[in-house]
PDB file of C-alpha atoms and ligand atoms in Angstrom:
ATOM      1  CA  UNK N  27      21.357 -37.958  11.177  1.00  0.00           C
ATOM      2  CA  UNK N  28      22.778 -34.207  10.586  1.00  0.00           C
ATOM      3  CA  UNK N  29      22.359 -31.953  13.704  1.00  0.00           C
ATOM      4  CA  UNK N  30      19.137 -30.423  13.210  1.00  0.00           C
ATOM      5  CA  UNK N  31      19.155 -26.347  13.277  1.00  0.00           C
ATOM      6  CA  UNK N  32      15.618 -25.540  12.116  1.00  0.00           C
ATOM      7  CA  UNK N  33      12.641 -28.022  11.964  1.00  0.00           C
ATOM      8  CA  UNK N  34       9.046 -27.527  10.986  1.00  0.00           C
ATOM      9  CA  UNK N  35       6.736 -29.136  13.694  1.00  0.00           C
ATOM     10  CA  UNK N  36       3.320 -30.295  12.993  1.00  0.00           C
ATOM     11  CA  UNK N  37       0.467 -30.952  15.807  1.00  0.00           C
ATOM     12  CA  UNK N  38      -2.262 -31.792  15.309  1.00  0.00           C
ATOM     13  CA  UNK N  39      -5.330 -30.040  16.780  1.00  0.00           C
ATOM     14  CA  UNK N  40      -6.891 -33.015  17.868  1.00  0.00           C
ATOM     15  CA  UNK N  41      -3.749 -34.182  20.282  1.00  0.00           C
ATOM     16  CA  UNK N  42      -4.135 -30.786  21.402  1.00  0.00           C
ATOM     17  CA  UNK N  43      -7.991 -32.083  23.390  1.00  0.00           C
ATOM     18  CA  UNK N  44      -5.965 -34.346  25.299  1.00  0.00           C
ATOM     19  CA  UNK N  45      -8.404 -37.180  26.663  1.00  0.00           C
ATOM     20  CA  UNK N  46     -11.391 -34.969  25.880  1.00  0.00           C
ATOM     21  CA  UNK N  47     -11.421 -35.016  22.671  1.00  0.00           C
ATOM     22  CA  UNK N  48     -12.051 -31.463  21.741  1.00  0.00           C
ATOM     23  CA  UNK N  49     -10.994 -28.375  23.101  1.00  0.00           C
ATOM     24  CA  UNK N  50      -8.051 -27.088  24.943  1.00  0.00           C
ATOM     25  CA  UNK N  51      -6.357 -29.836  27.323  1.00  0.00           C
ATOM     26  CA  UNK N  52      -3.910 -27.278  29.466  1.00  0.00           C
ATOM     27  CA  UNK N  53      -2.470 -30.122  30.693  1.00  0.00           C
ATOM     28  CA  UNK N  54      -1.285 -31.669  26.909  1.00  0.00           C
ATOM     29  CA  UNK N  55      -0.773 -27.991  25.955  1.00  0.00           C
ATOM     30  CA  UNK N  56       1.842 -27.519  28.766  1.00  0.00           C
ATOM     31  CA  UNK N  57       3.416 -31.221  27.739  1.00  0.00           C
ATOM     32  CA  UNK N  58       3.629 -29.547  24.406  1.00  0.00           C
ATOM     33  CA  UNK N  59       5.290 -26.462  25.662  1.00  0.00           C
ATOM     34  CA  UNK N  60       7.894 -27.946  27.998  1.00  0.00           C
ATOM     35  CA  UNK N  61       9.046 -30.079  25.127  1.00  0.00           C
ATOM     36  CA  UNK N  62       9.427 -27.835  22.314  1.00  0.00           C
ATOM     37  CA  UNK N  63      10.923 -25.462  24.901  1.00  0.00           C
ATOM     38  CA  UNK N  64      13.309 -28.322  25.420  1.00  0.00           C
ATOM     39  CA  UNK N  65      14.235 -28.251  21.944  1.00  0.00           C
ATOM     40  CA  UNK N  66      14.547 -24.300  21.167  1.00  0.00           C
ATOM     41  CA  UNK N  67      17.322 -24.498  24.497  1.00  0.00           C
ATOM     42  CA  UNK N  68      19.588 -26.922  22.596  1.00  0.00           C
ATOM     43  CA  UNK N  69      19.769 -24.435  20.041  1.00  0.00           C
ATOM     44  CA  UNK N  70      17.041 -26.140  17.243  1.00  0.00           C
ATOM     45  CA  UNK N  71      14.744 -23.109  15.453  1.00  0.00           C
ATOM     46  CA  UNK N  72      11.235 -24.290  15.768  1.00  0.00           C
ATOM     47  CA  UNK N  73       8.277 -23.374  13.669  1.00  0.00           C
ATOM     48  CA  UNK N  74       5.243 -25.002  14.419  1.00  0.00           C
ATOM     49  CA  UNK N  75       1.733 -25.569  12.133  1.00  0.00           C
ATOM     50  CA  UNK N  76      -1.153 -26.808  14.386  1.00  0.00           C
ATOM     51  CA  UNK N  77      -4.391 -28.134  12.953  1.00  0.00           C
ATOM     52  CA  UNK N  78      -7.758 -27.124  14.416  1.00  0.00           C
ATOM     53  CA  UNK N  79      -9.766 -30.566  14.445  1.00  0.00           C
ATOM     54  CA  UNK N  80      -9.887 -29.865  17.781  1.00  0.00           C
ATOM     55  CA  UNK N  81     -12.236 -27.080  17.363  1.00  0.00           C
ATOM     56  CA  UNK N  82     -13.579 -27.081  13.389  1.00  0.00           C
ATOM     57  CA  UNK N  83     -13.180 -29.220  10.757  1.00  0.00           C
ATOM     58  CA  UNK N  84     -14.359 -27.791   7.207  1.00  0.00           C
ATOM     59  CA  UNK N  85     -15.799 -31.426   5.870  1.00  0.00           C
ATOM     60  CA  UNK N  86     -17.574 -32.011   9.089  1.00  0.00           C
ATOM     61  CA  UNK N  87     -18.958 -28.569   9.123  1.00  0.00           C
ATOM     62  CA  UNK N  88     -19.718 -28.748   5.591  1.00  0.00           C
ATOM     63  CA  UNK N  89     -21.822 -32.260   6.534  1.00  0.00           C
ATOM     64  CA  UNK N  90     -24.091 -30.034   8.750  1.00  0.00           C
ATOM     65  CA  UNK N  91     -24.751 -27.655   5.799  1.00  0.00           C
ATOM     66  CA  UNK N  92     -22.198 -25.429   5.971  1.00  0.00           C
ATOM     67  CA  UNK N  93     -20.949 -24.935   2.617  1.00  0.00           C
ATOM     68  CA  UNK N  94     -17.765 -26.261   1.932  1.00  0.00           C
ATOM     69  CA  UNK N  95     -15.365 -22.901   1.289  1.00  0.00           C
ATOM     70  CA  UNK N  96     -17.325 -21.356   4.692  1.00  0.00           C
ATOM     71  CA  UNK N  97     -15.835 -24.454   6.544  1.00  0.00           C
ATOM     72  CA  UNK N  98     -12.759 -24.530   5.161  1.00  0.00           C
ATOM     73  CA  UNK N  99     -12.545 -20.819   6.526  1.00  0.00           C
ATOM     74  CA  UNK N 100     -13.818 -21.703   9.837  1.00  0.00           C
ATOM     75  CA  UNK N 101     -11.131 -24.667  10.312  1.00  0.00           C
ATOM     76  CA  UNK N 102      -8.528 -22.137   8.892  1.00  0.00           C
ATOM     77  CA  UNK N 103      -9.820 -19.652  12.101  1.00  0.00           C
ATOM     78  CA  UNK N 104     -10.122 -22.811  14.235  1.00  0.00           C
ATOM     79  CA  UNK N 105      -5.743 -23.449  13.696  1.00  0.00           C
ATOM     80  CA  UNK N 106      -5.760 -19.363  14.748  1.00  0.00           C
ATOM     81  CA  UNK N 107      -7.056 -20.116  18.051  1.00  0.00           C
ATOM     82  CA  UNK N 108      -5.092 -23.123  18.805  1.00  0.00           C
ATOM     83  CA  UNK N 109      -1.966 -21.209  17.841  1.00  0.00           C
ATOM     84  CA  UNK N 110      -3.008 -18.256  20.107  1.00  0.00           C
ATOM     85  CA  UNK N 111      -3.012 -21.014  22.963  1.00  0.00           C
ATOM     86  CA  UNK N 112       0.647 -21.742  22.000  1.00  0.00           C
ATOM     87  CA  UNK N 113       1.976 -18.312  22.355  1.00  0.00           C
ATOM     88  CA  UNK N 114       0.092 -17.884  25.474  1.00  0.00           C
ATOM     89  CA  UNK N 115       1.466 -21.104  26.742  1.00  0.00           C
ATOM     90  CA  UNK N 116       4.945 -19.931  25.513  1.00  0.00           C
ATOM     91  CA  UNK N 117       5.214 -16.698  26.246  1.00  0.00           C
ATOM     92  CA  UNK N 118       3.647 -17.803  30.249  1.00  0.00           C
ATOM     93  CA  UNK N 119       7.489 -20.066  30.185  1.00  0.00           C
ATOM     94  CA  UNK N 120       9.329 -17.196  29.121  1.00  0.00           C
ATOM     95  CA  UNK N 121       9.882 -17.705  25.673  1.00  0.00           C
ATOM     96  CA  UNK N 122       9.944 -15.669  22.485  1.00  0.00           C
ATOM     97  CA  UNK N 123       7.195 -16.593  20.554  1.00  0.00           C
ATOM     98  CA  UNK N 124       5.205 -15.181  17.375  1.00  0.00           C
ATOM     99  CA  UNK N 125       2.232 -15.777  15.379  1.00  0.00           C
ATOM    100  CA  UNK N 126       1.826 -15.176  12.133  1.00  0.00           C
ATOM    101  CA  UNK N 127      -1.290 -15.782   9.802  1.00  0.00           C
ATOM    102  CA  UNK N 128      -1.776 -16.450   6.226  1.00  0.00           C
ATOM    103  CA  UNK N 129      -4.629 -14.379   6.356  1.00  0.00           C
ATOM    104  CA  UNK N 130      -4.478 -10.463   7.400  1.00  0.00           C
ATOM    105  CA  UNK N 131      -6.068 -10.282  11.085  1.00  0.00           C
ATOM    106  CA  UNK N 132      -3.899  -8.193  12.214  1.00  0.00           C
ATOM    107  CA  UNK N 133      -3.234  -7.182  15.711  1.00  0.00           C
ATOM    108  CA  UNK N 134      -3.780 -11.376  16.290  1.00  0.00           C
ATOM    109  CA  UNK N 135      -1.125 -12.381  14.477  1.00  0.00           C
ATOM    110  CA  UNK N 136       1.454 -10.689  12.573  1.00  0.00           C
ATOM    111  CA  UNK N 137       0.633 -11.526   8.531  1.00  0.00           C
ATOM    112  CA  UNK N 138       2.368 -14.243   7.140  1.00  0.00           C
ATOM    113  CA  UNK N 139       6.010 -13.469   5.570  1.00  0.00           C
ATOM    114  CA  UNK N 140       8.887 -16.393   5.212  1.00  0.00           C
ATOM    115  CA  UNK N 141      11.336 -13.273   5.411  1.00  0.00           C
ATOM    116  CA  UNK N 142      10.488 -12.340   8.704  1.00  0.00           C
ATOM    117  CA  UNK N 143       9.888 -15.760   9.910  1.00  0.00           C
ATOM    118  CA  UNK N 144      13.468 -16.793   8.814  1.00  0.00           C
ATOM    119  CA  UNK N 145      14.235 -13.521  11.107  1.00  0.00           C
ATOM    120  CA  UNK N 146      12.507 -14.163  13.636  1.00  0.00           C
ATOM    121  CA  UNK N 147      13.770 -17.576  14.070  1.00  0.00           C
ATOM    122  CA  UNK N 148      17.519 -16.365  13.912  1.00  0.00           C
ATOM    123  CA  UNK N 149      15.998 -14.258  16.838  1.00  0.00           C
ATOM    124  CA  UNK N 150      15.455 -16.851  18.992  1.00  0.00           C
ATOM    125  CA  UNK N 151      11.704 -16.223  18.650  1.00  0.00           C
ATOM    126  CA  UNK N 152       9.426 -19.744  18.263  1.00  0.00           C
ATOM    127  CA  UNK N 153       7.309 -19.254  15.394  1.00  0.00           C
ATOM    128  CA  UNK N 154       4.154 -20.536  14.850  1.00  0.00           C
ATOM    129  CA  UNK N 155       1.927 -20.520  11.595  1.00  0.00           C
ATOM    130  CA  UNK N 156      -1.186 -20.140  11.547  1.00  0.00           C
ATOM    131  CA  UNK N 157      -4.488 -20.173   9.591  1.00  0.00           C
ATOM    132  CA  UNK N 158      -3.541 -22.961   7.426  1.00  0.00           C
ATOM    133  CA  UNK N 159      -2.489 -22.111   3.653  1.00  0.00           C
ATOM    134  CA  UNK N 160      -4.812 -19.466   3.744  1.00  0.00           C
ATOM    135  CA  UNK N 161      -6.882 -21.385   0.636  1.00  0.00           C
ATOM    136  CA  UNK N 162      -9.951 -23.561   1.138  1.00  0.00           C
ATOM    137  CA  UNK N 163      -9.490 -27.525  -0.203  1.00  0.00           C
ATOM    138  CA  UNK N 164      -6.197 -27.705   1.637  1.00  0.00           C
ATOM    139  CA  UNK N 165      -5.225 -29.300   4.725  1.00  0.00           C
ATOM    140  CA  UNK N 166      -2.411 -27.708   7.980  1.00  0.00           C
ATOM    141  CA  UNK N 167      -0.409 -30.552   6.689  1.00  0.00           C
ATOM    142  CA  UNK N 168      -0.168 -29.259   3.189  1.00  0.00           C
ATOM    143  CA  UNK N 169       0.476 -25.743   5.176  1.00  0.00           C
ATOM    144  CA  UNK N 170       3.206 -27.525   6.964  1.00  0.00           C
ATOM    145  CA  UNK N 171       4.988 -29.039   3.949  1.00  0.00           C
ATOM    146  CA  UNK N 172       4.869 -25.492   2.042  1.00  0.00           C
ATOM    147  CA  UNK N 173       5.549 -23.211   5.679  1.00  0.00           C
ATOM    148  CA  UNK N 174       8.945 -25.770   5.759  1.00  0.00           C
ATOM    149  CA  UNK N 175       9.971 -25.552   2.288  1.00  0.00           C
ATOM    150  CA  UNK N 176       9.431 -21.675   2.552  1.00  0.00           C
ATOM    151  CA  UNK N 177      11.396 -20.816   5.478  1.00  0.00           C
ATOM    152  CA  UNK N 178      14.270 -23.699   4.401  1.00  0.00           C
ATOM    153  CA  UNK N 179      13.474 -26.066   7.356  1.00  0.00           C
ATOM    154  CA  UNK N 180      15.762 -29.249   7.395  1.00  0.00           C
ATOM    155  CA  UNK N 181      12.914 -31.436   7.692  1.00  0.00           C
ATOM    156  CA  UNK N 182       9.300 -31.615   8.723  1.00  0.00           C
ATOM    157  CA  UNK N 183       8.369 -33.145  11.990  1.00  0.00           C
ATOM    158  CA  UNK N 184       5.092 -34.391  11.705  1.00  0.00           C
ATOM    159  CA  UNK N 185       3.550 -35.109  15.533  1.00  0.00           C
ATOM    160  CA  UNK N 186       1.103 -38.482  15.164  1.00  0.00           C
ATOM    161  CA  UNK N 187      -0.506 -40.111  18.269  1.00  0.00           C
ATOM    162  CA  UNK N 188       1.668 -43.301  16.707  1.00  0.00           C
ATOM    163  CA  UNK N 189       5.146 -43.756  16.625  1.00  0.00           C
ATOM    164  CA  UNK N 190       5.810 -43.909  12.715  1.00  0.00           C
ATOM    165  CA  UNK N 191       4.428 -45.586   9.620  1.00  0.00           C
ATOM    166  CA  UNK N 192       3.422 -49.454   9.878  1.00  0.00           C
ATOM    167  CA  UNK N 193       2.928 -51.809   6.681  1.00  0.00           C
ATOM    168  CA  UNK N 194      -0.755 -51.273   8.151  1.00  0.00           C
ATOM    169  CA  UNK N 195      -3.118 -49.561  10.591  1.00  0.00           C
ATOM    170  CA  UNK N 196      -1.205 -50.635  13.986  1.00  0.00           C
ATOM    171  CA  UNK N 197      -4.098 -50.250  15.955  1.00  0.00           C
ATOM    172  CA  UNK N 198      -5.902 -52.713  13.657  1.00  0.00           C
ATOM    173  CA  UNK N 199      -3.780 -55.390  12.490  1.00  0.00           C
ATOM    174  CA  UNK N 200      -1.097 -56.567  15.536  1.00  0.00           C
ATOM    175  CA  UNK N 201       1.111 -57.781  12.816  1.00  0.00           C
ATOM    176  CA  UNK N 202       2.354 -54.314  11.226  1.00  0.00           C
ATOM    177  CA  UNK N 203       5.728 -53.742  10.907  1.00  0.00           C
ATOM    178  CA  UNK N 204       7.301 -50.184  11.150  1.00  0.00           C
ATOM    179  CA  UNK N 205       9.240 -48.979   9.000  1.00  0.00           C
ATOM    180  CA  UNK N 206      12.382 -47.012  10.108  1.00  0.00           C
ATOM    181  CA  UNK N 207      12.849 -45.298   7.188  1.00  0.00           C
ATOM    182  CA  UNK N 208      10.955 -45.530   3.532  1.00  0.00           C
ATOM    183  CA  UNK N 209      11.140 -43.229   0.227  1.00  0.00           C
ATOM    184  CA  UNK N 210       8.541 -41.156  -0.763  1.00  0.00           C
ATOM    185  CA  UNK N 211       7.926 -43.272  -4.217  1.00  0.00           C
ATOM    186  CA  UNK N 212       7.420 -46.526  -1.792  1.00  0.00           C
ATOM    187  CA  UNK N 213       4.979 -44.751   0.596  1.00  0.00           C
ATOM    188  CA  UNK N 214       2.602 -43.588  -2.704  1.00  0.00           C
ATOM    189  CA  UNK N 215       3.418 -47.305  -3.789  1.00  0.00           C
ATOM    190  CA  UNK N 216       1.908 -48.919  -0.943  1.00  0.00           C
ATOM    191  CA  UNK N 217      -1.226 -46.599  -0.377  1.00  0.00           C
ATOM    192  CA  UNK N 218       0.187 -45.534   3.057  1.00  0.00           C
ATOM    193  CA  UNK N 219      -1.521 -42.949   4.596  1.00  0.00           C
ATOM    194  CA  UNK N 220       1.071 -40.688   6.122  1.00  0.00           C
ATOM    195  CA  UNK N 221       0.114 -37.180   4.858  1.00  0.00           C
ATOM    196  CA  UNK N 222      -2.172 -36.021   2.067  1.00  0.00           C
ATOM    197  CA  UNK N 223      -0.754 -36.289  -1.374  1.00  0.00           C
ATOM    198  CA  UNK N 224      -0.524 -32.825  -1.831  1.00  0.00           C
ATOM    199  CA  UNK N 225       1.182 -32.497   1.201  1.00  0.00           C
ATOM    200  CA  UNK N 226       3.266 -35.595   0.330  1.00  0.00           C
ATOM    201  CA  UNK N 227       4.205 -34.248  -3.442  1.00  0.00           C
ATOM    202  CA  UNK N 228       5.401 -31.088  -1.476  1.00  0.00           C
ATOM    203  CA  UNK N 229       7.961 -32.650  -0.001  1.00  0.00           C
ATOM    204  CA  UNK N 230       8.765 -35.290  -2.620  1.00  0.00           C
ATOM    205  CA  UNK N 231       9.522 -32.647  -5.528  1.00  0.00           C
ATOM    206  CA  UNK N 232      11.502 -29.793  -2.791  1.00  0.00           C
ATOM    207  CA  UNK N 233      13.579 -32.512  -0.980  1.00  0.00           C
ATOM    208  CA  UNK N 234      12.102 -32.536   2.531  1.00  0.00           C
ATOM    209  CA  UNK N 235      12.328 -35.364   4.415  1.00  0.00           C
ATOM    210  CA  UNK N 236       9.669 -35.752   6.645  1.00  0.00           C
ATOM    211  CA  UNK N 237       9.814 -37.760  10.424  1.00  0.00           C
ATOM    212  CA  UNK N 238       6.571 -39.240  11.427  1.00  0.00           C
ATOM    213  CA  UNK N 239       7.202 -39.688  15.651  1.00  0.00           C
ATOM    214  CA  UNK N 240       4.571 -40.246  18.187  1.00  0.00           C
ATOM    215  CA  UNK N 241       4.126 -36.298  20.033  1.00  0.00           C
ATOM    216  CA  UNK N 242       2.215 -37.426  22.643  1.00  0.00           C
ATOM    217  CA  UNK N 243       4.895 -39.582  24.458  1.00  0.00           C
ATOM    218  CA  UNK N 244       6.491 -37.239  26.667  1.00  0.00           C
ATOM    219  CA  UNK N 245      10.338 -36.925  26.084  1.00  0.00           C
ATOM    220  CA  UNK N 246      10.108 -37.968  22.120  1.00  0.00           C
ATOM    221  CA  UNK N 247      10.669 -34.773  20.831  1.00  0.00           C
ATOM    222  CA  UNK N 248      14.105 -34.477  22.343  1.00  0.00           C
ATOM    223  CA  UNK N 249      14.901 -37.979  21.518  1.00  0.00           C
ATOM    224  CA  UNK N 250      14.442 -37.517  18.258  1.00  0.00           C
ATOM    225  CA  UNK N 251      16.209 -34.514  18.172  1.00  0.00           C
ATOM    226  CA  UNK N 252      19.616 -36.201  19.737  1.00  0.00           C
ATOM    227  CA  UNK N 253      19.290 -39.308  17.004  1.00  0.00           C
ATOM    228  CA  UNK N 254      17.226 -41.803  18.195  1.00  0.00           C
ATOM    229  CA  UNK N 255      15.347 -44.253  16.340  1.00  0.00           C
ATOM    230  CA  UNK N 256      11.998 -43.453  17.379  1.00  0.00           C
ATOM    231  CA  UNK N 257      10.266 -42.579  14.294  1.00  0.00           C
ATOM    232  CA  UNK N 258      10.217 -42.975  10.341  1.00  0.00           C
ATOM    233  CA  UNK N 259      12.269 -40.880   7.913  1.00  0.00           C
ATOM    234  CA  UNK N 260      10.401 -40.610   4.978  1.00  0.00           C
ATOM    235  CA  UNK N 261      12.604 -39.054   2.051  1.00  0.00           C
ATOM    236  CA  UNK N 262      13.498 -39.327  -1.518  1.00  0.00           C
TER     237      UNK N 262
HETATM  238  N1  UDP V  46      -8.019 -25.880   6.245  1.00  0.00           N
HETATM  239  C1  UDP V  46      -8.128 -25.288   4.982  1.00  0.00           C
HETATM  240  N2  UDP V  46      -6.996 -24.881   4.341  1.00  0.00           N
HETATM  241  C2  UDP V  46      -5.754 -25.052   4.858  1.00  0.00           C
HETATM  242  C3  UDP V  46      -5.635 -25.691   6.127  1.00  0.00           C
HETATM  243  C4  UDP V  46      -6.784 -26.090   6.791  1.00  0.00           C
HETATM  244  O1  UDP V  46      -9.207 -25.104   4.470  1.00  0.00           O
HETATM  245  O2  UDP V  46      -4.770 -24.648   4.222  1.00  0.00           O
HETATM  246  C5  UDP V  46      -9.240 -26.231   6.990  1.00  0.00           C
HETATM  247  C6  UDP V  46      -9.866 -27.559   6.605  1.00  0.00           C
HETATM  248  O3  UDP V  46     -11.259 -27.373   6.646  1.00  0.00           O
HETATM  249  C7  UDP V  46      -9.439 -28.485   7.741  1.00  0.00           C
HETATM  250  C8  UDP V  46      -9.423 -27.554   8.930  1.00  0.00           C
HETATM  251  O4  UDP V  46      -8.951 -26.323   8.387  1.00  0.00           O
HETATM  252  O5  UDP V  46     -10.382 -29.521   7.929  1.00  0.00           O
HETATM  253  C9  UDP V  46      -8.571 -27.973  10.090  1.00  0.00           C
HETATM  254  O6  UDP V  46      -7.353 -28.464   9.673  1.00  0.00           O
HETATM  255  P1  UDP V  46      -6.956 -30.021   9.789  1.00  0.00           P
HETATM  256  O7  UDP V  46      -8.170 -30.889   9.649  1.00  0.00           O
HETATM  257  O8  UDP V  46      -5.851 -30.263   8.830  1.00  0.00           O
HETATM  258  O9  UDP V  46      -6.469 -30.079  11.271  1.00  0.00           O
HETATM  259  P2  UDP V  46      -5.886 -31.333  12.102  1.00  0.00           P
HETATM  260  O10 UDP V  46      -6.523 -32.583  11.552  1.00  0.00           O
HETATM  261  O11 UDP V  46      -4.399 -31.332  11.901  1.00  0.00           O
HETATM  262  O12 UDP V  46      -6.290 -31.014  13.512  1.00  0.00           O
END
């Protein structure tokens, strides 16, 4: 694997409860931290995209009769907070860290420009992105894909509670296989569920591999980073 210099990390809000299952867990938010602060010191520029199941979810919401764009908007705010909790938890170790939004709420986050983002990371700053793609019927891993095709990340880390893709659901059927690495055409081929296909096309048409590693192992992150074959590589 080429030495990594910038990645796009993806977490997703729900990790982010930790055993509760919603919420803040400042215990998995500090695991978090000391990781990708782990990273940043070998010299890798990290941007991260959170999700905010965790807190909102716009199909759930829209389930209880909130109307569909309303929700979307409310899980957009929802990945706001969690990435507020980041730069807290960040900036409480020391490090450089910035939010920006894809919507304007400024003085919360600075608004969303892959100029200064590509500037800030050459700064040493972490960056994280938040408020999703800004649009309603998306999803923070389509934000991901399009956040690390903006900013020219070398590939998109994408933070599951499993430890790559499996020929099926793992937790269901004992005799998956993993795959170590698999193209993009194979994945749609096989109905895998990895990312949604908009997030999935994304990265298929710009070129951007994506790893699929299990975040909530402590240590992974950095293991990956070095080389080692602890997730899937899914690319063209
Ligand atoms: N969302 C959206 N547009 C985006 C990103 C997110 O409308 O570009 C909304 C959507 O309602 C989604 C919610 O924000 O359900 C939270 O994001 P997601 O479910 O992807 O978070 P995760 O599952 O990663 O915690």
């Amino acid at each position: 694997m080429q030495k990594l210099k910038r990645i796009l990390l993806k977490l997703s809000g729900e990790s982010l409860a930790g055993g509760a299952g919603q919420g803040i867990s400042s215990e998995r938010l500090n695991d978090y931290i000391a990781e990708i602060v782990a990273v940043a010191q070998k010299g890798v520029q990290v941007a991260i995209v959170i999700g905010g199941g965790n807190i909102f979810r716009g199909l759930s919401g829209t389930a209880k009769g909130v109307e569909r764009v309303t929700g979307d908007q409310m899980g957009m705010l929802a990945t706001v907070i969690n990435s507020l909790a980041l730069r807290a938890a960040f900036l409480a170790h020391g490090c450089k860290a910035e939010v920006f939004t894809s919507i304007r709420m400024e003085p919360v986050g600075k608004l969303y420009s892959s100029m200064e983002v590509r500037q800030k990371l050459d700064e040493g700053y972490i960056t994280i992105l938040a408020g999703g793609t800004g649009n309603p019927y998306f999803t923070t891993d389509t934000a991901a894909a399009l956040r690390a095709v903006e900013i020219g990340a070398d590939y998109l880390l994408k933070g599951t509670r499993v430890d790559g893709i499996y020929t099926a659901d793992p937790e269901k059927d004992p005799s998956a296989v993993r795959f170590d690495s698999i193209s993009f055409d194979e994945v749609y081929r096989r109905g895998l569920s990895v990312m949604d296909l908009t997030a999935m096309t994304l990265c298929r048409e710009n070129n951007l591999p994506v790893m699929v590693f299990d975040m909530d192992t402590k240590g992974n992150l950095l293991k990956l980073i070095a080389g080692e074959n602890i997730a899937t590589v899914v690319s063209n």
